[in-house]
Coordinates of C-alpha atoms in Angstrom, one line a residue:
X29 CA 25.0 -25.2 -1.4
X30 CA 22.8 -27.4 0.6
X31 CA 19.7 -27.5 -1.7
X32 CA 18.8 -30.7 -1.0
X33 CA 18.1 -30.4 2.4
X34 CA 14.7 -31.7 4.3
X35 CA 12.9 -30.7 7.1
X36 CA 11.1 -33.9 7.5
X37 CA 11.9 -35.8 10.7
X38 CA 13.6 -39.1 10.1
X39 CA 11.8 -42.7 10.4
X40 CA 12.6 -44.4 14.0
X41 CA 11.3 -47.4 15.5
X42 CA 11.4 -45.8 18.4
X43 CA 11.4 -41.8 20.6
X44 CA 15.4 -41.2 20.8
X45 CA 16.6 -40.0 24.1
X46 CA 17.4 -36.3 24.3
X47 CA 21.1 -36.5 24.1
X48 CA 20.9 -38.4 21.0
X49 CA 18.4 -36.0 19.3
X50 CA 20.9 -33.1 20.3
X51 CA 23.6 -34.7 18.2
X52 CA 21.7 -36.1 15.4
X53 CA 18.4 -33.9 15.1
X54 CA 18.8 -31.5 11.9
X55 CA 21.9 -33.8 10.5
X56 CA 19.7 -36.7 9.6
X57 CA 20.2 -36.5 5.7
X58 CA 24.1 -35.9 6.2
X59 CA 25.5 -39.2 5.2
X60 CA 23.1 -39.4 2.5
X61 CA 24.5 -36.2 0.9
X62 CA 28.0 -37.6 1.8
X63 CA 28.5 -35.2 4.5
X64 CA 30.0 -35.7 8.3
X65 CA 29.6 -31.6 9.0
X66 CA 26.5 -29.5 7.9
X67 CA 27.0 -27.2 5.3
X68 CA 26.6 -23.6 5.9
X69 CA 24.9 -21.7 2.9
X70 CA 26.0 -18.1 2.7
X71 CA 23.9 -17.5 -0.1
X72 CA 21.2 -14.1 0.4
X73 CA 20.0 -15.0 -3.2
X74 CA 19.3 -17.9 -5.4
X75 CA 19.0 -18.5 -9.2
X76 CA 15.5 -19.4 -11.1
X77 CA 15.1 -19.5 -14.9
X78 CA 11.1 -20.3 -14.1
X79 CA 9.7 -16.6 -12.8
X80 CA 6.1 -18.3 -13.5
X81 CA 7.3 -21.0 -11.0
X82 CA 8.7 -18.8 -8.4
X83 CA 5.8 -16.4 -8.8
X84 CA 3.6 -19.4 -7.9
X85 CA 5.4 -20.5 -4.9
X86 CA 6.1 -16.9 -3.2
X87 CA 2.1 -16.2 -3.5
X88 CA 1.8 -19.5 -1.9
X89 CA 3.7 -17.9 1.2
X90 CA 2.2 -15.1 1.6
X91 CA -0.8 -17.2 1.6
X92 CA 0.3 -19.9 3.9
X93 CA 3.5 -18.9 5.5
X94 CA 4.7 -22.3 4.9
X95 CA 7.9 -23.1 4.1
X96 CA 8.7 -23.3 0.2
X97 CA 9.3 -26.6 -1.7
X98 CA 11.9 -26.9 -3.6
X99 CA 15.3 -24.9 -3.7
X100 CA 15.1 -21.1 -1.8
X101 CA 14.7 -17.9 -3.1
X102 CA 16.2 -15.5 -0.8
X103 CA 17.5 -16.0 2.2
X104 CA 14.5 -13.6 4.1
X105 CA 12.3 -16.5 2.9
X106 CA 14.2 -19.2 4.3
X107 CA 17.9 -20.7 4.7
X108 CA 19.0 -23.9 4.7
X109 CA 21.3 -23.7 7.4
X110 CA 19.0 -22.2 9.6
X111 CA 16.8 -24.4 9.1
X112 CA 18.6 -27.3 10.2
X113 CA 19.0 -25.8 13.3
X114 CA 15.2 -25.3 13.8
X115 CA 14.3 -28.9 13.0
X116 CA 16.2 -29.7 15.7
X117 CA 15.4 -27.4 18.3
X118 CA 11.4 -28.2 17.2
X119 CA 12.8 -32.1 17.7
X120 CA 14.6 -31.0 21.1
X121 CA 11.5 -28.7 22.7
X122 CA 8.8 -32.0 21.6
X123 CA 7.0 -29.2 18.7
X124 CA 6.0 -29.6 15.2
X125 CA 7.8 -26.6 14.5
X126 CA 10.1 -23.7 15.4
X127 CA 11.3 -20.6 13.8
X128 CA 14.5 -18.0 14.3
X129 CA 15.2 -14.9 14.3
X130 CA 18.1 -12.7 14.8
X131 CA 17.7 -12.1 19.0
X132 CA 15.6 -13.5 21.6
X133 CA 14.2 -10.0 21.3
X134 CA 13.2 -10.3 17.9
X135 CA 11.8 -14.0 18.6
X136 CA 9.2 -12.2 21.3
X137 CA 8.2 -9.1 19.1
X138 CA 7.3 -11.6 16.2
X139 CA 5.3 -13.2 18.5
X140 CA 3.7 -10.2 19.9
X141 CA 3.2 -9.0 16.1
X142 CA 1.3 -12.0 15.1
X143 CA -1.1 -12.0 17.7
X144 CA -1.6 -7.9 17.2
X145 CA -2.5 -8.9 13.5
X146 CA -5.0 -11.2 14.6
X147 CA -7.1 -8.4 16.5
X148 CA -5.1 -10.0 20.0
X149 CA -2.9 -6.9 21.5
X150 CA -3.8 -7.7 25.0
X151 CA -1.2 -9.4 27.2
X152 CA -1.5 -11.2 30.9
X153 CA 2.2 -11.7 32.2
X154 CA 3.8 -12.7 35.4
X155 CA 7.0 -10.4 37.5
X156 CA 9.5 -11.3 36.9
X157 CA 11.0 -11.7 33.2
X158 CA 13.9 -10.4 31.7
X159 CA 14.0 -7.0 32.2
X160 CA 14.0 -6.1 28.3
X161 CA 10.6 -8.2 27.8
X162 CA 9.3 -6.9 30.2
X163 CA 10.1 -3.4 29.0
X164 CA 8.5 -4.5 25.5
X165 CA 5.5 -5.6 27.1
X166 CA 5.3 -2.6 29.0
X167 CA 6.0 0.5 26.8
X168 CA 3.4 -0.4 24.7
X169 CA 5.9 0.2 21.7
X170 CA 4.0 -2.9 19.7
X171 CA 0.8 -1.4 20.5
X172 CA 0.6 -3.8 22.8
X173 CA -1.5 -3.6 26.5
X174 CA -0.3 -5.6 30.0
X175 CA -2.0 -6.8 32.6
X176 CA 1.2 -8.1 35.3
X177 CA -0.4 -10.3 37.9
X178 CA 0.8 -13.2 40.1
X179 CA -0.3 -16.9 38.9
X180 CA -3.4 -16.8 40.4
X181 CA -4.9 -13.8 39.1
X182 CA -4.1 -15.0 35.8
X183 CA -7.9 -16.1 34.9
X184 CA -9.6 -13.6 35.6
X185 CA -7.0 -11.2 33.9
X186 CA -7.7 -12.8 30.6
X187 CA -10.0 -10.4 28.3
X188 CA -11.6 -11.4 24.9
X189 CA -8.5 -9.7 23.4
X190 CA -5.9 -11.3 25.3
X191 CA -3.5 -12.9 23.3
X192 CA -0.9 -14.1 24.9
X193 CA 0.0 -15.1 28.6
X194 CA 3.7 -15.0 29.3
X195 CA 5.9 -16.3 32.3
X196 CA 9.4 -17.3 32.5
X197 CA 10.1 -20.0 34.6
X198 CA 12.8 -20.2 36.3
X199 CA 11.9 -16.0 35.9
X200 CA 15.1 -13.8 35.5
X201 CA 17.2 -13.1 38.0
X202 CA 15.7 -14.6 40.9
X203 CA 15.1 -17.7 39.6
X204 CA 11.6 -18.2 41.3
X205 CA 9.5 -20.9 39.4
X206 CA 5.9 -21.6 38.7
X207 CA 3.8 -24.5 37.8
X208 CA 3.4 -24.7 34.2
X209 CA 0.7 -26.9 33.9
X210 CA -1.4 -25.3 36.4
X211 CA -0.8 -22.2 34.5
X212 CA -1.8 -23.4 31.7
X213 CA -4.8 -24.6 32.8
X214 CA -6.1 -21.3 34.2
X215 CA -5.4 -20.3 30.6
X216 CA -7.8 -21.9 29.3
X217 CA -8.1 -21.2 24.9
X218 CA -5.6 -18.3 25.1
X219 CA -2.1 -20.0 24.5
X220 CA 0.5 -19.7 27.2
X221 CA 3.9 -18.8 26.5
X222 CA 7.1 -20.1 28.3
X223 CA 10.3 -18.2 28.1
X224 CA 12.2 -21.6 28.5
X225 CA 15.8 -19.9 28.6
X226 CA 17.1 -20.8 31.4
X227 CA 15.7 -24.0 32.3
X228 CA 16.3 -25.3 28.4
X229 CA 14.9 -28.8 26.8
X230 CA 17.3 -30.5 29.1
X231 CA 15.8 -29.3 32.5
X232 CA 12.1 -29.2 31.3
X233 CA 9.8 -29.2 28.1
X234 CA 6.7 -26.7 28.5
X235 CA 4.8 -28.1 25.9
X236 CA 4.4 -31.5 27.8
X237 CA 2.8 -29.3 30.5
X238 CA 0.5 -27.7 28.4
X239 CA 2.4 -24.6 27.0
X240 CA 1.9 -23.8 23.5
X241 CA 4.5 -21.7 22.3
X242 CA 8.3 -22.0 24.1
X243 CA 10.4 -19.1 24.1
X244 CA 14.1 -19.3 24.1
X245 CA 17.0 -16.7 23.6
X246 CA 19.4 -18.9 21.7
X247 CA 22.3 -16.4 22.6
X248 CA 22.6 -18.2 25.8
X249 CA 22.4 -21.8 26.7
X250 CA 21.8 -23.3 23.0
X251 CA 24.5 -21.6 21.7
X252 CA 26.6 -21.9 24.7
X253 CA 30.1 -20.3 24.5
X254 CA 28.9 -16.5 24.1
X255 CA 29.6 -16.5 20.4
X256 CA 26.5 -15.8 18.8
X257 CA 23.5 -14.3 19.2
X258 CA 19.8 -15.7 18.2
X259 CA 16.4 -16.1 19.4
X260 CA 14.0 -19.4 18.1
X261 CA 10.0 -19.6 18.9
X262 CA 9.0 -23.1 19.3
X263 CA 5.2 -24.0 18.5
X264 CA 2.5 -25.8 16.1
X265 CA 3.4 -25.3 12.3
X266 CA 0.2 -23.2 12.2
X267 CA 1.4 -20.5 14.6
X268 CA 4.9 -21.1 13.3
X269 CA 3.6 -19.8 9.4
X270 CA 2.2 -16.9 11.4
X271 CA 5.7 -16.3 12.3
X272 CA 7.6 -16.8 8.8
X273 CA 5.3 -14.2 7.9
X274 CA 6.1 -11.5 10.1
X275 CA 10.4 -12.1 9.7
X276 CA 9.7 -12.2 5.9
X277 CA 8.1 -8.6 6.6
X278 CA 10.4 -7.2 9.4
X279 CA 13.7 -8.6 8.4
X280 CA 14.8 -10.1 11.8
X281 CA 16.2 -13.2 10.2
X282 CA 19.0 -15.6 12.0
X283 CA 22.2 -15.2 10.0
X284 CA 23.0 -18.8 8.1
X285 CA 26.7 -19.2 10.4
X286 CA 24.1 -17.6 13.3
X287 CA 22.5 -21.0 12.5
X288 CA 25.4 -23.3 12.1
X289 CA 27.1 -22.5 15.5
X290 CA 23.7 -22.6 16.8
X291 CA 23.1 -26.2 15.6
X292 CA 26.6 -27.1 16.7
X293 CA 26.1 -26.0 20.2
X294 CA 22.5 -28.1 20.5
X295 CA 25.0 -31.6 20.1
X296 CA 26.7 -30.5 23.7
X297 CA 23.4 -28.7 25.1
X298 CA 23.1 -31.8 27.5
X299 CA 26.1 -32.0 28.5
X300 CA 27.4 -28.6 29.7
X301 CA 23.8 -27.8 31.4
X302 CA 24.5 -30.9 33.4
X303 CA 27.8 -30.2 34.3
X304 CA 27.7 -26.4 35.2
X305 CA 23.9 -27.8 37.1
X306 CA 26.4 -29.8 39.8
X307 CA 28.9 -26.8 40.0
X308 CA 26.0 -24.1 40.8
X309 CA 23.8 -27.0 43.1
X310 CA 27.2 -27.2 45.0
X311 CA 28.3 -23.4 44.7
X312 CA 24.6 -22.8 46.0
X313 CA 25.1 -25.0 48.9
X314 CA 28.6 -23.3 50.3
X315 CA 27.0 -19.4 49.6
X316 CA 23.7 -20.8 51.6
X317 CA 26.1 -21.5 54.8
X318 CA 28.2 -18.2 54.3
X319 CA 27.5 -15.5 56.5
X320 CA 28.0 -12.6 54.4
X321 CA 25.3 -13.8 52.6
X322 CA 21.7 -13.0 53.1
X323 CA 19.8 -14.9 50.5
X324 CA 20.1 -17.5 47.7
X325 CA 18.0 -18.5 45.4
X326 CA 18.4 -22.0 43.3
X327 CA 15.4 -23.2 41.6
X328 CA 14.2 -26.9 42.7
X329 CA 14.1 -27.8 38.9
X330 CA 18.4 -27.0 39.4
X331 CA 19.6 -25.4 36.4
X332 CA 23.0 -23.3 36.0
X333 CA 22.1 -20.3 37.7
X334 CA 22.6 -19.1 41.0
X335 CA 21.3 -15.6 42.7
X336 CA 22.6 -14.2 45.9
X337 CA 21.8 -11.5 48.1
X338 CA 24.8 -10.3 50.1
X339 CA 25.1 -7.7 52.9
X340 CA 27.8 -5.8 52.4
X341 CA 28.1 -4.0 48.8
X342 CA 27.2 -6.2 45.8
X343 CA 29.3 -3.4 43.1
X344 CA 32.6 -5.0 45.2
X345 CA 32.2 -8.1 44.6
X346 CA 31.7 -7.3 40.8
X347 CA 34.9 -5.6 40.9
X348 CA 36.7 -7.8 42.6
X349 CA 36.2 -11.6 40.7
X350 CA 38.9 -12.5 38.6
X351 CA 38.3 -15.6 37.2
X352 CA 34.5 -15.2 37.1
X353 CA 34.0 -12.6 34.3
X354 CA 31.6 -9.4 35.2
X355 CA 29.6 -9.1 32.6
X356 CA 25.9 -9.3 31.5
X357 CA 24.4 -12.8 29.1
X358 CA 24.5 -16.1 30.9
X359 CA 24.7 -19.7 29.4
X360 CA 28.5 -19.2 28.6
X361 CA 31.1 -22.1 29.2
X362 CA 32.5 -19.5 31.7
X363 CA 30.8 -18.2 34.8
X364 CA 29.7 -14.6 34.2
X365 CA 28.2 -12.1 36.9
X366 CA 26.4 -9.6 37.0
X367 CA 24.2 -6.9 38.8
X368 CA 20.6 -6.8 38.1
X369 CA 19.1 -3.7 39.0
X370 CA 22.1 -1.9 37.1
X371 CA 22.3 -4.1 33.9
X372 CA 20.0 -6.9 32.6
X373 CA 16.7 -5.0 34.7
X374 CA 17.9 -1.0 35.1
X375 CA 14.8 -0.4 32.4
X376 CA 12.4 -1.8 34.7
X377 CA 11.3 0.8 36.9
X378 CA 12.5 0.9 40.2
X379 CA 9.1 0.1 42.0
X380 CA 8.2 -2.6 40.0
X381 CA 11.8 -4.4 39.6
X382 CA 11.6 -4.0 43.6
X383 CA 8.4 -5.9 43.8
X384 CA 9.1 -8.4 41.5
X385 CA 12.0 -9.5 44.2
X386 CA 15.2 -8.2 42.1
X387 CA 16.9 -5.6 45.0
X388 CA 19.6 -3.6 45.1
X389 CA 21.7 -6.4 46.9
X390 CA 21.0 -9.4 44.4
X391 CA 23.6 -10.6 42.1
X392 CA 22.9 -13.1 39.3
X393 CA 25.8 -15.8 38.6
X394 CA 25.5 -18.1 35.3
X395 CA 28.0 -21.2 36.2
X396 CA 30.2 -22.3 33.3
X397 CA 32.3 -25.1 33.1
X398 CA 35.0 -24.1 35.0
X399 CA 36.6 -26.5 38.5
X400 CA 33.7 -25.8 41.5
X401 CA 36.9 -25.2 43.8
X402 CA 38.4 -22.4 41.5
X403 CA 35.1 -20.2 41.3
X404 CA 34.8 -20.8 45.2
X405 CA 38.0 -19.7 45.5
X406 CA 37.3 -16.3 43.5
X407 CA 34.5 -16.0 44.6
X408 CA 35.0 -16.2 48.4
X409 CA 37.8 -13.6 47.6
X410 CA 35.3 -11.4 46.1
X411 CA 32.7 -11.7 49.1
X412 CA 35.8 -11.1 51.1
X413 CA 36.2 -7.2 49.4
X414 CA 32.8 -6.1 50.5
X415 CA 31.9 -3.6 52.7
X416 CA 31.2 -4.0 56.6
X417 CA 27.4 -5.7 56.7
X418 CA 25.0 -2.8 56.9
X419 CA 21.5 -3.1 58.8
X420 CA 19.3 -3.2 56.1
X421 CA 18.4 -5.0 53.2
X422 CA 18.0 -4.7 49.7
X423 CA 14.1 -3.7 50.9
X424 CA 15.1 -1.0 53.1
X425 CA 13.8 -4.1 55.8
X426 CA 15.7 -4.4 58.9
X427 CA 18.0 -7.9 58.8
X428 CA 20.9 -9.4 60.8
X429 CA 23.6 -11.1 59.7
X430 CA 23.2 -14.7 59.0
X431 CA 25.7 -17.4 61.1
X432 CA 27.3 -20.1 59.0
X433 CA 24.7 -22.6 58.3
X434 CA 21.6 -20.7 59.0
X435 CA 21.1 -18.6 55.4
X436 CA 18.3 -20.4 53.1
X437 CA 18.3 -21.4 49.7
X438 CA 15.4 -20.7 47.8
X439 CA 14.1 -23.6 46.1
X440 CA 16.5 -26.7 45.5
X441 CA 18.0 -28.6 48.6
X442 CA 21.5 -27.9 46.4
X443 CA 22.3 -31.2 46.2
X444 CA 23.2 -31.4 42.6
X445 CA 21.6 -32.6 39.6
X446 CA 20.9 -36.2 38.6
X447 CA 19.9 -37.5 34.9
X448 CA 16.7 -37.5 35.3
X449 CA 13.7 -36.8 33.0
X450 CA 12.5 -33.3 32.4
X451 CA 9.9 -31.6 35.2
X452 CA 8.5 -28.7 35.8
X453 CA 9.8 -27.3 39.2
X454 CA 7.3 -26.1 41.8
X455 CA 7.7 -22.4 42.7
X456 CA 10.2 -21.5 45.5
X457 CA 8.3 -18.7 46.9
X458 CA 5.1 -16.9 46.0
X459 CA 5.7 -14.8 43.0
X460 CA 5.3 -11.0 44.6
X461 CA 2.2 -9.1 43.1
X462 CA 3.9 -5.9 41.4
X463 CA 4.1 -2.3 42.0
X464 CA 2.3 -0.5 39.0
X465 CA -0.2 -3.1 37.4

């Protein structure tokens, strides 16, 4: 059982470069415990002879919502294994905290459910997001209100109850982006939240550009080979207690091998963004100059998603990729596809998921690891089982077909990714001002 496990960040004479947190952040007290591997501590209960004691220290967190010295007492409190794994995403993301729970869904409605309890139910938010927040926002099933606007609206949406702004940047699917810090700043006291999924710590840090809390479903990218599912809120300590609080009460914790796998795929976060970042840069690239293409979008911050609006029928090319797997989550070591407007955003409605840019003819891809010439290769077969180009768009808008060379990319030049520092990526386009606000 690792009961003698610390939260507190080791002593360096100097910052450690993000590919050496990744492997070493949450594992700093290993070698002192005589341990290579992290433990993982199944344990939902734990043994105390002192009730006085333990009486003591849970009033203290229902006080505080800090995390308990000493051993644990159940694992809804807190686990050491999960733990671990938000040290070092806190360490990763550049917060004083960070917090997990059992989805990426579950990470939001905690956050949504602290503010609520503070008197805050009011919410400004920016087209598009994943199509389940958005749905959350929306349905007002938290008791929550929404005010959707474009980035520049954002100020004078703000209301003396607002509390929350929420964008995700690059947004789901289209992968449009927008300027954190600018955001931020129109703002002002009312914390900004930055669904950092996509882009993850190794592509850009929101906090260093004035977000306060950073969003991540931990399914994806952190854990990386579609294994486990997980959601982590990173933030100040003080908001994170807020949190603790509200998992203790709704149960949504992160299972302790959740955790572990979780923490195990932080140590190879860099590398496979960066290498699936060059595949979809280059894949990009070829799908810009195909002319059964209409539209791609890559975000200039790169990343390992590409979105692609074809002409002929986008179900046919779903049906016909064999190597790429059809199916809906992204951030897996293999490249997965899927269909917007019938999967990850079908619970938008229609008028709204149309004006926030996700049509009828857009496919997302998340690039794995795989050889850039092999997913060509499938996926030019796929393209290849479409049906004849139609006149319209995914608008109802009158197009033509695009000659080789002459469809755009959205965003980055597709000219791969370099190591370079995290930044936040200027927006490709204008984000479109929804249908329904």
């Amino acid at each position: 059982m690792d009961t003698e496990f610390s939260t507190a960040p080791p002593t360096t004479s100097r910052s450690r470069a993000l590919a050496t947190e990744a492997v070493h952040a949450g594992r700093d007290d290993l070698a002192a415990l005589g341990l290579h591997t992290p433990p993982i501590d199944l344990s939902t209960t734990y043994p105390s002879y002192d009730s006085r004691g333990e009486a003591e220290r849970i009033d203290g967190f229902a006080t505080t919502g800090a995390r308990l010295e000493g051993p644990p007492v159940y694992a809804r409190l807190d686990n050491p294994t999960t733990a671990r794994f938000e040290t070092a995403l806190a360490r990763l993301e550049g917060t004083e905290s960070a917090v997990s729970f059992a989805s990426g869904m579950a990470a939001l409605t905690a956050v949504l459910l602290a503010r609520a309890s503070m008197g805050l139910r009011h919410v400004v938010a920016v087209r598009p997001l994943y199509g389940c927040s958005d749905h959350l926002l929306g349905a007002g099933l938290l008791g929550t209100e929404v005010t959707w606007t474009d980035p520049a609206g954002i100020a004078e949406a703000i209301r003396p109850d607002t509390g929350l702004v929420m964008v995700e940047t690059p947004a789901n699917p289209t992968l449009a982006e927008v300027d954190i810090r600018a955001i931020a700043q129109s703002c002002g006291s009312v914390p900004l939240l930055v669904d950092n999924t996509f882009a993850t710590p190794v592509l850009q840090r929101p906090v260093e550009h004035g977000a306060r809390i950073v969003l991540h479903s931990a399914t994806k990218y952190l854990g990386g080979h579609g294994d486990v599912m997980g959601g982590v809120v990173a933030c100040d300590e003080e908001f994170a207690a807020r949190l603790r609080q509200v998992r203790f009460a709704t149960g949504g914790v992160l299972h302790p091998m959740a955790g572990y796998l979780l923490l195990r795929g932080l140590a190879t976060l860099p590398v496979r963004v960066r290498a699936a970042s060059a595949s979809a840069a280059e894949l990009s690239r070829r799908l810009a100059a195909d002319p059964r293409i209409a539209r791609v979008h890559y975000p200039g911050l790169g990343g390992a998603m590409v979105s692609f609006e074809v002409y002929g029928d986008p179900h046919r090319v779903i049906s016909a990729v064999r190597l790429i797997t059809p199916a809906v989550s992204l951030g897996s070591v293999d490249t997965l596809i899927q269909h917007p407007a019938s999967i990850s955003h079908r619970i938008v409605a229609e008028g709204d998921r149309r004006a926030a840019g996700v049509g009828d003819r857009l496919l997302r891809m998340s690039v794995g690891l795989e050889d850039v010439e092999d997913l060509w290769a499938d996926l030019c077969r796929a393209l290849s089982s479409q049906e004849p180009a139609r006149d319209t768009d995914a608008a109802g808008a009158s197009t033509r077909e695009v000659p080789v060379g002459e469809a755009s990319v959205d965003g980055a030049s597709a000219a791969g990714i370099s190591d370079r520092p995290p930044r936040t990526g200027a927006a490709s386009a204008p984000v479109p001002h929804p249908a329904g606000r």
